[in-house]
mmCIF file of N, CA and C in Angstrom:
data_model
loop_
_atom_site.group_PDB
_atom_site.id
_atom_site.type_symbol
_atom_site.label_atom_id
_atom_site.label_comp_id
_atom_site.label_asym_id
_atom_site.label_seq_id
_atom_site.Cartn_x
_atom_site.Cartn_y
_atom_site.Cartn_z
ATOM 1 N N MET A 1 -1.414 2.909 13.211
ATOM 2 C CA MET A 1 -1.404 3.275 11.691
ATOM 3 C C MET A 1 -2.315 4.297 11.515
ATOM 4 N N ASN A 2 -2.366 5.123 10.598
ATOM 5 C CA ASN A 2 -3.187 6.228 10.193
ATOM 6 C C ASN A 2 -4.608 5.955 10.041
ATOM 7 N N ASN A 3 -5.590 6.914 10.288
ATOM 8 C CA ASN A 3 -6.726 6.684 9.681
ATOM 9 C C ASN A 3 -6.800 6.953 8.187
ATOM 10 N N ASN A 4 -8.184 6.711 7.597
ATOM 11 C CA ASN A 4 -8.454 7.099 6.115
ATOM 12 C C ASN A 4 -7.978 8.374 5.706
ATOM 13 N N SER A 5 -8.880 9.180 6.660
ATOM 14 C CA SER A 5 -8.635 10.598 6.238
ATOM 15 C C SER A 5 -7.280 11.333 5.946
ATOM 16 N N ASP A 6 -6.621 10.765 6.909
ATOM 17 C CA ASP A 6 -5.110 11.273 6.956
ATOM 18 C C ASP A 6 -4.328 10.830 5.588
ATOM 19 N N LEU A 7 -4.600 9.707 5.025
ATOM 20 C CA LEU A 7 -4.011 8.889 3.925
ATOM 21 C C LEU A 7 -4.699 9.616 2.676
ATOM 22 N N ILE A 8 -5.877 9.888 2.557
ATOM 23 C CA ILE A 8 -6.581 10.544 1.436
ATOM 24 C C ILE A 8 -6.170 11.661 1.368
ATOM 25 N N SER A 9 -6.409 12.427 2.266
ATOM 26 C CA SER A 9 -6.268 13.993 2.238
ATOM 27 C C SER A 9 -4.501 14.321 1.973
ATOM 28 N N THR A 10 -3.792 13.574 2.361
ATOM 29 C CA THR A 10 -2.143 13.786 2.026
ATOM 30 C C THR A 10 -2.060 13.246 0.616
ATOM 31 N N LEU A 11 -2.678 12.374 0.136
ATOM 32 C CA LEU A 11 -2.661 12.061 -1.402
ATOM 33 C C LEU A 11 -3.281 13.241 -2.300
ATOM 34 N N PHE A 12 -4.092 13.503 -1.796
ATOM 35 C CA PHE A 12 -4.918 14.520 -2.748
ATOM 36 C C PHE A 12 -3.923 15.859 -2.712
ATOM 37 N N ARG A 13 -3.464 16.316 -1.556
ATOM 38 C CA ARG A 13 -2.643 17.348 -1.680
ATOM 39 C C ARG A 13 -1.350 17.312 -2.477
ATOM 40 N N GLN A 14 -0.964 16.112 -2.704
ATOM 41 C CA GLN A 14 0.409 16.210 -3.401
ATOM 42 C C GLN A 14 0.144 15.650 -5.023
ATOM 43 N N HIS A 15 0.867 16.135 -5.612
ATOM 44 C CA HIS A 15 1.161 15.533 -7.177
ATOM 45 C C HIS A 15 1.615 14.116 -7.026
ATOM 46 N N VAL A 16 1.432 13.439 -8.253
ATOM 47 C CA VAL A 16 2.088 12.263 -8.286
ATOM 48 C C VAL A 16 3.411 12.599 -8.728
ATOM 49 N N GLN A 17 4.377 12.232 -7.950
ATOM 50 C CA GLN A 17 5.799 12.728 -8.201
ATOM 51 C C GLN A 17 6.419 12.431 -9.536
ATOM 52 N N TRP A 18 6.334 11.278 -10.048
ATOM 53 C CA TRP A 18 6.833 11.108 -11.253
ATOM 54 C C TRP A 18 6.103 11.843 -12.551
ATOM 55 N N LEU A 19 5.034 12.259 -12.401
ATOM 56 C CA LEU A 19 4.270 13.105 -13.209
ATOM 57 C C LEU A 19 4.546 14.598 -13.377
ATOM 58 N N ALA A 20 5.252 14.994 -11.891
ATOM 59 C CA ALA A 20 5.281 16.357 -11.746
ATOM 60 C C ALA A 20 6.584 16.928 -11.769
ATOM 61 N N ASP A 21 7.595 16.043 -11.949
ATOM 62 C CA ASP A 21 8.976 16.409 -12.161
ATOM 63 C C ASP A 21 9.230 17.323 -13.318
ATOM 64 N N GLU A 22 10.114 18.435 -13.137
ATOM 65 C CA GLU A 22 10.494 19.166 -14.303
ATOM 66 C C GLU A 22 11.816 18.673 -14.940
ATOM 67 N N ALA A 23 11.629 18.272 -16.209
ATOM 68 C CA ALA A 23 12.721 17.834 -17.072
ATOM 69 C C ALA A 23 12.522 17.950 -18.592
ATOM 70 N N PRO A 24 13.443 17.797 -19.320
ATOM 71 C CA PRO A 24 13.092 17.731 -20.650
ATOM 72 C C PRO A 24 12.061 16.652 -21.104
ATOM 73 N N HIS A 25 11.418 17.199 -21.963
ATOM 74 C CA HIS A 25 10.389 16.157 -22.626
ATOM 75 C C HIS A 25 9.457 15.570 -21.427
ATOM 76 N N THR A 26 8.634 16.513 -20.619
ATOM 77 C CA THR A 26 7.717 16.230 -19.693
ATOM 78 C C THR A 26 6.552 15.856 -20.363
ATOM 79 N N ASP A 27 6.259 16.072 -21.459
ATOM 80 C CA ASP A 27 5.130 15.664 -22.159
ATOM 81 C C ASP A 27 4.952 14.121 -22.318
ATOM 82 N N ILE A 28 6.264 13.409 -22.366
ATOM 83 C CA ILE A 28 6.256 11.879 -22.257
ATOM 84 C C ILE A 28 6.372 11.393 -20.889
ATOM 85 N N ALA A 29 5.449 10.442 -20.659
ATOM 86 C CA ALA A 29 5.457 9.642 -19.297
ATOM 87 C C ALA A 29 5.756 8.208 -19.669
ATOM 88 N N ILE A 30 6.581 7.776 -18.824
ATOM 89 C CA ILE A 30 6.903 6.172 -19.021
ATOM 90 C C ILE A 30 6.866 5.795 -17.697
ATOM 91 N N SER A 31 5.915 4.657 -17.376
ATOM 92 C CA SER A 31 5.693 4.094 -16.031
ATOM 93 C C SER A 31 5.848 2.756 -16.140
ATOM 94 N N SER A 32 6.565 2.227 -15.372
ATOM 95 C CA SER A 32 6.775 0.734 -14.961
ATOM 96 C C SER A 32 6.651 0.279 -13.471
ATOM 97 N N ARG A 33 6.280 -0.759 -13.461
ATOM 98 C CA ARG A 33 6.423 -1.400 -11.763
ATOM 99 C C ARG A 33 6.844 -2.775 -11.930
ATOM 100 N N ILE A 34 7.642 -2.900 -10.641
ATOM 101 C CA ILE A 34 7.923 -4.330 -10.509
ATOM 102 C C ILE A 34 7.159 -4.800 -8.992
ATOM 103 N N ARG A 35 6.893 -5.963 -8.913
ATOM 104 C CA ARG A 35 6.393 -6.540 -7.600
ATOM 105 C C ARG A 35 6.928 -7.527 -7.039
ATOM 106 N N LEU A 36 7.261 -7.441 -5.731
ATOM 107 C CA LEU A 36 7.696 -8.584 -5.245
ATOM 108 C C LEU A 36 6.857 -9.072 -4.087
ATOM 109 N N ALA A 37 6.463 -10.481 -4.261
ATOM 110 C CA ALA A 37 5.503 -11.030 -3.263
ATOM 111 C C ALA A 37 6.136 -11.906 -2.365
ATOM 112 N N ARG A 38 6.097 -11.921 -1.104
ATOM 113 C CA ARG A 38 6.724 -12.870 -0.165
ATOM 114 C C ARG A 38 5.844 -13.333 0.959
ATOM 115 N N ASN A 39 5.806 -14.539 1.149
ATOM 116 C CA ASN A 39 5.329 -14.913 2.374
ATOM 117 C C ASN A 39 6.113 -15.245 3.575
ATOM 118 N N LEU A 40 5.670 -14.920 5.046
ATOM 119 C CA LEU A 40 6.555 -15.068 6.193
ATOM 120 C C LEU A 40 6.285 -16.553 6.611
ATOM 121 N N SER A 41 7.548 -17.444 6.876
ATOM 122 C CA SER A 41 7.528 -18.580 7.196
ATOM 123 C C SER A 41 7.129 -18.539 8.985
ATOM 124 N N GLY A 42 6.098 -19.747 9.102
ATOM 125 C CA GLY A 42 5.378 -19.628 10.562
ATOM 126 C C GLY A 42 4.092 -19.043 10.535
ATOM 127 N N TYR A 43 3.488 -18.374 9.464
ATOM 128 C CA TYR A 43 2.419 -17.809 9.211
ATOM 129 C C TYR A 43 1.522 -18.615 8.280
ATOM 130 N N ILE A 44 0.173 -18.803 8.474
ATOM 131 C CA ILE A 44 -0.723 -19.360 7.470
ATOM 132 C C ILE A 44 -0.890 -18.178 6.350
ATOM 133 N N PHE A 45 -1.279 -18.715 5.215
ATOM 134 C CA PHE A 45 -1.588 -17.686 4.044
ATOM 135 C C PHE A 45 -2.588 -16.710 4.471
ATOM 136 N N PRO A 46 -2.785 -15.583 3.955
ATOM 137 C CA PRO A 46 -3.715 -14.640 4.392
ATOM 138 C C PRO A 46 -5.219 -14.961 4.290
ATOM 139 N N SER A 47 -5.328 -15.573 3.221
ATOM 140 C CA SER A 47 -6.770 -16.472 2.640
ATOM 141 C C SER A 47 -7.341 -17.278 3.774
ATOM 142 N N ARG A 48 -6.278 -17.878 4.372
ATOM 143 C CA ARG A 48 -6.719 -19.000 5.348
ATOM 144 C C ARG A 48 -6.673 -18.362 6.887
ATOM 145 N N ALA A 49 -6.227 -17.232 7.099
ATOM 146 C CA ALA A 49 -5.618 -16.816 8.314
ATOM 147 C C ALA A 49 -6.992 -16.107 9.012
ATOM 148 N N ASP A 50 -7.036 -15.878 10.473
ATOM 149 C CA ASP A 50 -8.020 -15.326 10.988
ATOM 150 C C ASP A 50 -7.480 -13.761 11.337
ATOM 151 N N VAL A 51 -8.393 -13.204 11.802
ATOM 152 C CA VAL A 51 -7.942 -11.669 12.044
ATOM 153 C C VAL A 51 -6.777 -11.529 12.920
ATOM 154 N N LYS A 52 -6.742 -12.246 14.083
ATOM 155 C CA LYS A 52 -5.474 -12.131 14.813
ATOM 156 C C LYS A 52 -4.321 -12.560 14.328
ATOM 157 N N GLN A 53 -4.426 -13.822 13.294
ATOM 158 C CA GLN A 53 -3.033 -13.981 12.808
ATOM 159 C C GLN A 53 -2.697 -12.874 11.766
ATOM 160 N N LYS A 54 -3.713 -12.232 11.035
ATOM 161 C CA LYS A 54 -3.384 -11.035 10.126
ATOM 162 C C LYS A 54 -2.998 -9.825 10.824
ATOM 163 N N ARG A 55 -3.442 -9.794 11.797
ATOM 164 C CA ARG A 55 -2.916 -8.364 12.776
ATOM 165 C C ARG A 55 -1.561 -8.823 13.328
ATOM 166 N N GLU A 56 -1.331 -9.976 13.596
ATOM 167 C CA GLU A 56 0.350 -10.257 13.886
ATOM 168 C C GLU A 56 1.129 -10.053 12.994
ATOM 169 N N VAL A 57 0.882 -10.447 11.626
ATOM 170 C CA VAL A 57 1.408 -10.340 10.419
ATOM 171 C C VAL A 57 1.650 -8.880 10.261
ATOM 172 N N LEU A 58 0.657 -8.095 10.279
ATOM 173 C CA LEU A 58 0.436 -6.708 9.893
ATOM 174 C C LEU A 58 1.558 -5.665 10.883
ATOM 175 N N GLY A 59 1.617 -6.218 12.176
ATOM 176 C CA GLY A 59 2.367 -5.666 13.223
ATOM 177 C C GLY A 59 4.028 -6.131 12.752
ATOM 178 N N HIS A 60 4.121 -7.048 12.535
ATOM 179 C CA HIS A 60 5.708 -7.496 12.433
ATOM 180 C C HIS A 60 6.140 -6.672 11.085
ATOM 181 N N VAL A 61 5.119 -6.866 9.966
ATOM 182 C CA VAL A 61 5.630 -6.259 8.840
ATOM 183 C C VAL A 61 5.799 -4.700 8.950
ATOM 184 N N GLY A 62 4.648 -4.177 9.662
ATOM 185 C CA GLY A 62 4.905 -2.572 9.953
ATOM 186 C C GLY A 62 5.993 -2.081 10.564
ATOM 187 N N HIS A 63 6.369 -2.961 11.850
ATOM 188 C CA HIS A 63 7.313 -2.501 12.518
ATOM 189 C C HIS A 63 8.867 -2.458 11.492
ATOM 190 N N ALA A 64 9.114 -3.682 10.633
ATOM 191 C CA ALA A 64 10.047 -3.712 9.844
ATOM 192 C C ALA A 64 10.048 -2.516 8.753
ATOM 193 N N VAL A 65 8.957 -2.229 8.194
ATOM 194 C CA VAL A 65 8.820 -1.221 7.375
ATOM 195 C C VAL A 65 9.275 0.213 7.524
ATOM 196 N N LEU A 66 8.639 0.416 8.670
ATOM 197 C CA LEU A 66 8.918 1.783 9.199
ATOM 198 C C LEU A 66 10.224 2.088 9.613
ATOM 199 N N GLY A 67 10.954 0.790 9.779
ATOM 200 C CA GLY A 67 12.640 1.112 9.880
ATOM 201 C C GLY A 67 13.453 1.253 8.941
ATOM 202 N N ILE A 68 12.860 1.279 7.770
ATOM 203 C CA ILE A 68 13.668 1.209 6.452
ATOM 204 C C ILE A 68 13.768 3.080 6.021
ATOM 205 N N ASN A 69 14.869 3.234 5.938
ATOM 206 C CA ASN A 69 15.064 4.877 5.455
ATOM 207 C C ASN A 69 14.103 5.337 4.550
ATOM 208 N N ALA A 70 13.847 4.614 3.377
ATOM 209 C CA ALA A 70 13.115 5.011 2.377
ATOM 210 C C ALA A 70 11.410 5.186 2.812
ATOM 211 N N MET A 71 11.209 4.521 3.860
ATOM 212 C CA MET A 71 9.886 4.609 4.303
ATOM 213 C C MET A 71 9.558 5.488 5.403
ATOM 214 N N LYS A 72 10.579 6.222 5.966
ATOM 215 C CA LYS A 72 10.549 7.030 7.058
ATOM 216 C C LYS A 72 9.233 7.906 6.553
ATOM 217 N N ASN A 73 8.427 8.293 7.606
ATOM 218 C CA ASN A 73 7.353 9.160 7.428
ATOM 219 C C ASN A 73 6.454 8.555 6.307
ATOM 220 N N ALA A 74 6.288 7.401 6.002
ATOM 221 C CA ALA A 74 5.519 6.771 5.111
ATOM 222 C C ALA A 74 4.142 6.683 5.683
ATOM 223 N N ILE A 75 2.998 6.842 4.997
ATOM 224 C CA ILE A 75 1.423 6.706 5.122
ATOM 225 C C ILE A 75 1.231 5.151 5.351
ATOM 226 N N ALA A 76 0.817 5.229 6.585
ATOM 227 C CA ALA A 76 0.370 3.627 6.873
ATOM 228 C C ALA A 76 -1.258 3.636 7.232
ATOM 229 N N VAL A 77 -1.989 2.831 6.626
ATOM 230 C CA VAL A 77 -3.348 2.718 6.780
ATOM 231 C C VAL A 77 -3.891 1.141 7.009
ATOM 232 N N GLU A 78 -4.748 0.831 7.879
ATOM 233 C CA GLU A 78 -5.231 -0.497 7.794
ATOM 234 C C GLU A 78 -6.599 -0.283 6.644
ATOM 235 N N MET A 79 -6.740 -1.331 5.860
ATOM 236 C CA MET A 79 -7.586 -1.447 4.607
ATOM 237 C C MET A 79 -9.035 -1.165 5.212
ATOM 238 N N VAL A 80 -9.400 -1.668 6.455
ATOM 239 C CA VAL A 80 -10.722 -1.764 6.946
ATOM 240 C C VAL A 80 -11.286 -0.403 7.302
ATOM 241 N N HIS A 81 -10.511 0.453 7.252
ATOM 242 C CA HIS A 81 -10.509 2.007 7.772
ATOM 243 C C HIS A 81 -10.874 2.887 6.438
ATOM 244 N N LEU A 82 -10.777 2.334 5.058
ATOM 245 C CA LEU A 82 -10.995 2.883 3.988
ATOM 246 C C LEU A 82 -12.477 2.579 3.545
ATOM 247 N N ASP A 83 -13.120 3.642 2.974
ATOM 248 C CA ASP A 83 -14.152 3.719 2.224
ATOM 249 C C ASP A 83 -14.056 3.149 0.604
ATOM 250 N N GLU A 84 -15.196 2.991 0.042
ATOM 251 C CA GLU A 84 -14.996 2.435 -1.131
ATOM 252 C C GLU A 84 -14.362 3.637 -2.113
ATOM 253 N N LEU A 85 -14.596 4.988 -2.085
ATOM 254 C CA LEU A 85 -13.852 5.804 -2.729
ATOM 255 C C LEU A 85 -12.341 6.157 -2.659
ATOM 256 N N ASP A 86 -12.154 5.798 -1.176
ATOM 257 C CA ASP A 86 -10.485 5.941 -0.922
ATOM 258 C C ASP A 86 -9.753 4.718 -1.404
ATOM 259 N N ARG A 87 -10.646 3.488 -1.422
ATOM 260 C CA ARG A 87 -9.911 2.424 -2.128
ATOM 261 C C ARG A 87 -9.751 2.661 -3.700
ATOM 262 N N GLN A 88 -10.740 3.313 -4.411
ATOM 263 C CA GLN A 88 -10.713 3.523 -5.787
ATOM 264 C C GLN A 88 -9.642 4.496 -6.075
ATOM 265 N N VAL A 89 -9.238 5.375 -5.186
ATOM 266 C CA VAL A 89 -8.158 6.633 -5.603
ATOM 267 C C VAL A 89 -6.951 5.648 -5.494
ATOM 268 N N LEU A 90 -6.801 4.898 -4.317
ATOM 269 C CA LEU A 90 -5.427 4.175 -4.222
ATOM 270 C C LEU A 90 -5.065 3.137 -5.424
ATOM 271 N N LEU A 91 -6.422 2.544 -5.851
ATOM 272 C CA LEU A 91 -6.156 1.538 -7.215
ATOM 273 C C LEU A 91 -5.784 2.646 -8.137
ATOM 274 N N GLU A 92 -6.374 3.510 -8.686
ATOM 275 C CA GLU A 92 -6.175 4.355 -9.638
ATOM 276 C C GLU A 92 -4.660 4.845 -9.468
ATOM 277 N N ARG A 93 -4.232 5.314 -8.535
ATOM 278 C CA ARG A 93 -2.789 5.554 -8.306
ATOM 279 C C ARG A 93 -1.858 4.462 -8.285
ATOM 280 N N HIS A 94 -2.107 3.155 -8.542
ATOM 281 C CA HIS A 94 -1.482 2.056 -8.663
ATOM 282 C C HIS A 94 -0.686 1.786 -7.254
ATOM 283 N N LEU A 95 -1.304 2.072 -5.946
ATOM 284 C CA LEU A 95 -0.589 2.029 -4.785
ATOM 285 C C LEU A 95 -1.319 0.595 -4.284
ATOM 286 N N ILE A 96 -2.641 0.236 -4.695
ATOM 287 C CA ILE A 96 -2.997 -1.073 -4.507
ATOM 288 C C ILE A 96 -3.360 -1.852 -5.625
ATOM 289 N N SER A 97 -3.773 -3.269 -5.398
ATOM 290 C CA SER A 97 -4.110 -4.119 -6.463
ATOM 291 C C SER A 97 -5.690 -4.291 -6.513
ATOM 292 N N ARG A 98 -5.960 -4.575 -7.541
ATOM 293 C CA ARG A 98 -7.306 -5.137 -7.514
ATOM 294 C C ARG A 98 -8.091 -6.206 -6.425
ATOM 295 N N GLU A 99 -6.977 -6.917 -6.015
ATOM 296 C CA GLU A 99 -7.132 -7.861 -5.058
ATOM 297 C C GLU A 99 -7.348 -7.258 -3.794
ATOM 298 N N HIS A 100 -6.488 -6.226 -3.514
ATOM 299 C CA HIS A 100 -6.372 -5.645 -2.261
ATOM 300 C C HIS A 100 -7.565 -4.506 -1.923
ATOM 301 N N ILE A 101 -8.078 -4.106 -2.941
ATOM 302 C CA ILE A 101 -9.245 -3.226 -2.906
ATOM 303 C C ILE A 101 -10.469 -4.005 -2.290
ATOM 304 N N ASN A 102 -10.556 -5.016 -2.054
ATOM 305 C CA ASN A 102 -11.631 -5.846 -1.357
ATOM 306 C C ASN A 102 -10.886 -6.442 0.276
ATOM 307 N N SER A 103 -9.627 -5.929 0.562
ATOM 308 C CA SER A 103 -9.224 -6.589 1.796
ATOM 309 C C SER A 103 -10.149 -6.342 3.091
ATOM 310 N N THR A 104 -9.935 -6.989 3.898
ATOM 311 C CA THR A 104 -10.579 -6.920 5.139
ATOM 312 C C THR A 104 -9.814 -6.746 6.329
ATOM 313 N N GLU A 105 -10.188 -6.692 7.670
ATOM 314 C CA GLU A 105 -9.409 -6.386 8.947
ATOM 315 C C GLU A 105 -8.248 -7.050 8.775
ATOM 316 N N GLY A 106 -7.137 -6.494 9.267
ATOM 317 C CA GLY A 106 -6.014 -7.211 9.472
ATOM 318 C C GLY A 106 -4.894 -7.083 8.258
ATOM 319 N N SER A 107 -5.514 -6.228 7.213
ATOM 320 C CA SER A 107 -5.020 -6.244 5.846
ATOM 321 C C SER A 107 -4.539 -4.448 5.812
ATOM 322 N N GLY A 108 -3.200 -4.302 5.522
ATOM 323 C CA GLY A 108 -2.779 -2.779 5.533
ATOM 324 C C GLY A 108 -1.910 -2.419 4.477
ATOM 325 N N LEU A 109 -1.560 -0.952 4.315
ATOM 326 C CA LEU A 109 -1.171 -0.724 3.250
ATOM 327 C C LEU A 109 0.066 0.333 4.113
ATOM 328 N N PHE A 110 1.356 0.508 3.120
ATOM 329 C CA PHE A 110 2.262 1.520 3.640
ATOM 330 C C PHE A 110 2.813 1.957 1.929
ATOM 331 N N VAL A 111 2.927 3.669 2.405
ATOM 332 C CA VAL A 111 3.045 4.120 1.225
ATOM 333 C C VAL A 111 4.009 5.096 1.537
ATOM 334 N N SER A 112 5.203 4.993 0.564
ATOM 335 C CA SER A 112 6.342 6.053 0.776
ATOM 336 C C SER A 112 5.661 7.492 0.551
ATOM 337 N N LYS A 113 6.080 8.605 1.149
ATOM 338 C CA LYS A 113 5.684 10.017 0.973
ATOM 339 C C LYS A 113 5.641 10.081 -0.566
ATOM 340 N N ASP A 114 6.782 10.018 -1.353
ATOM 341 C CA ASP A 114 6.772 10.426 -2.675
ATOM 342 C C ASP A 114 6.000 9.182 -3.739
ATOM 343 N N GLU A 115 5.582 8.299 -3.100
ATOM 344 C CA GLU A 115 4.569 7.026 -3.773
ATOM 345 C C GLU A 115 5.442 6.264 -4.804
ATOM 346 N N THR A 116 6.867 6.124 -4.435
ATOM 347 C CA THR A 116 7.351 5.277 -5.151
ATOM 348 C C THR A 116 7.533 3.971 -4.918
ATOM 349 N N ILE A 117 7.119 3.697 -3.510
ATOM 350 C CA ILE A 117 6.961 2.561 -2.894
ATOM 351 C C ILE A 117 5.751 2.146 -2.171
ATOM 352 N N SER A 118 4.887 1.462 -2.318
ATOM 353 C CA SER A 118 3.841 0.627 -1.764
ATOM 354 C C SER A 118 3.904 -0.628 -1.611
ATOM 355 N N ILE A 119 3.676 -0.841 0.020
ATOM 356 C CA ILE A 119 3.474 -2.452 0.282
ATOM 357 C C ILE A 119 2.353 -2.767 1.066
ATOM 358 N N MET A 120 1.827 -3.404 0.438
ATOM 359 C CA MET A 120 0.609 -4.403 0.589
ATOM 360 C C MET A 120 0.815 -5.439 1.555
ATOM 361 N N VAL A 121 0.246 -5.589 2.686
ATOM 362 C CA VAL A 121 0.180 -6.426 3.562
ATOM 363 C C VAL A 121 -1.415 -7.506 3.722
ATOM 364 N N ASN A 122 -1.221 -8.569 3.698
ATOM 365 C CA ASN A 122 -2.223 -9.637 3.677
ATOM 366 C C ASN A 122 -2.998 -9.509 2.596
ATOM 367 N N GLU A 123 -2.397 -9.217 1.311
ATOM 368 C CA GLU A 123 -3.381 -9.202 0.287
ATOM 369 C C GLU A 123 -3.538 -10.815 -0.322
ATOM 370 N N GLU A 124 -2.920 -11.050 -1.345
ATOM 371 C CA GLU A 124 -2.731 -12.863 -1.657
ATOM 372 C C GLU A 124 -1.688 -13.393 -0.903
ATOM 373 N N ASP A 125 -0.631 -12.508 -0.731
ATOM 374 C CA ASP A 125 0.341 -12.986 0.169
ATOM 375 C C ASP A 125 0.712 -12.091 1.323
ATOM 376 N N HIS A 126 1.524 -12.457 2.125
ATOM 377 C CA HIS A 126 1.671 -11.511 3.470
ATOM 378 C C HIS A 126 2.271 -10.288 3.046
ATOM 379 N N ILE A 127 3.175 -10.329 2.098
ATOM 380 C CA ILE A 127 3.805 -9.065 1.684
ATOM 381 C C ILE A 127 3.679 -9.038 0.224
ATOM 382 N N ARG A 128 3.219 -7.555 -0.302
ATOM 383 C CA ARG A 128 3.339 -7.513 -1.820
ATOM 384 C C ARG A 128 4.089 -6.176 -1.861
ATOM 385 N N LEU A 129 5.381 -5.951 -2.308
ATOM 386 C CA LEU A 129 6.009 -4.795 -2.478
ATOM 387 C C LEU A 129 6.185 -4.244 -3.916
ATOM 388 N N GLN A 130 5.897 -3.162 -3.950
ATOM 389 C CA GLN A 130 5.925 -2.381 -5.596
ATOM 390 C C GLN A 130 6.438 -1.220 -5.375
#
């Protein structure tokens, strides 16, 4: 997983893609989000899991996520490596939830390069895809 400076510097260098596209009526922005939350069988819920169990889930999910074509070259970061400002930036860009902003060791985030997909790991659920 990347460290926090890689993630935040990458995000600051790029515009939010859905706001930057050139098209008719670019003065109007409509945004919507869909979230899909899932838990993995055989693993305790994140709120009850210890760090070792969370890291195991993060590893399994990370391996699967980085094998998806849409997530090739995705930004990946463990939440514990982010400071308060980094987390606030991610929240304002709608890449993490208010719950995930307080995540601890063993929780992670995967963001597609164009920011159209973000996957929170070990938030309230094992996987939160939006």
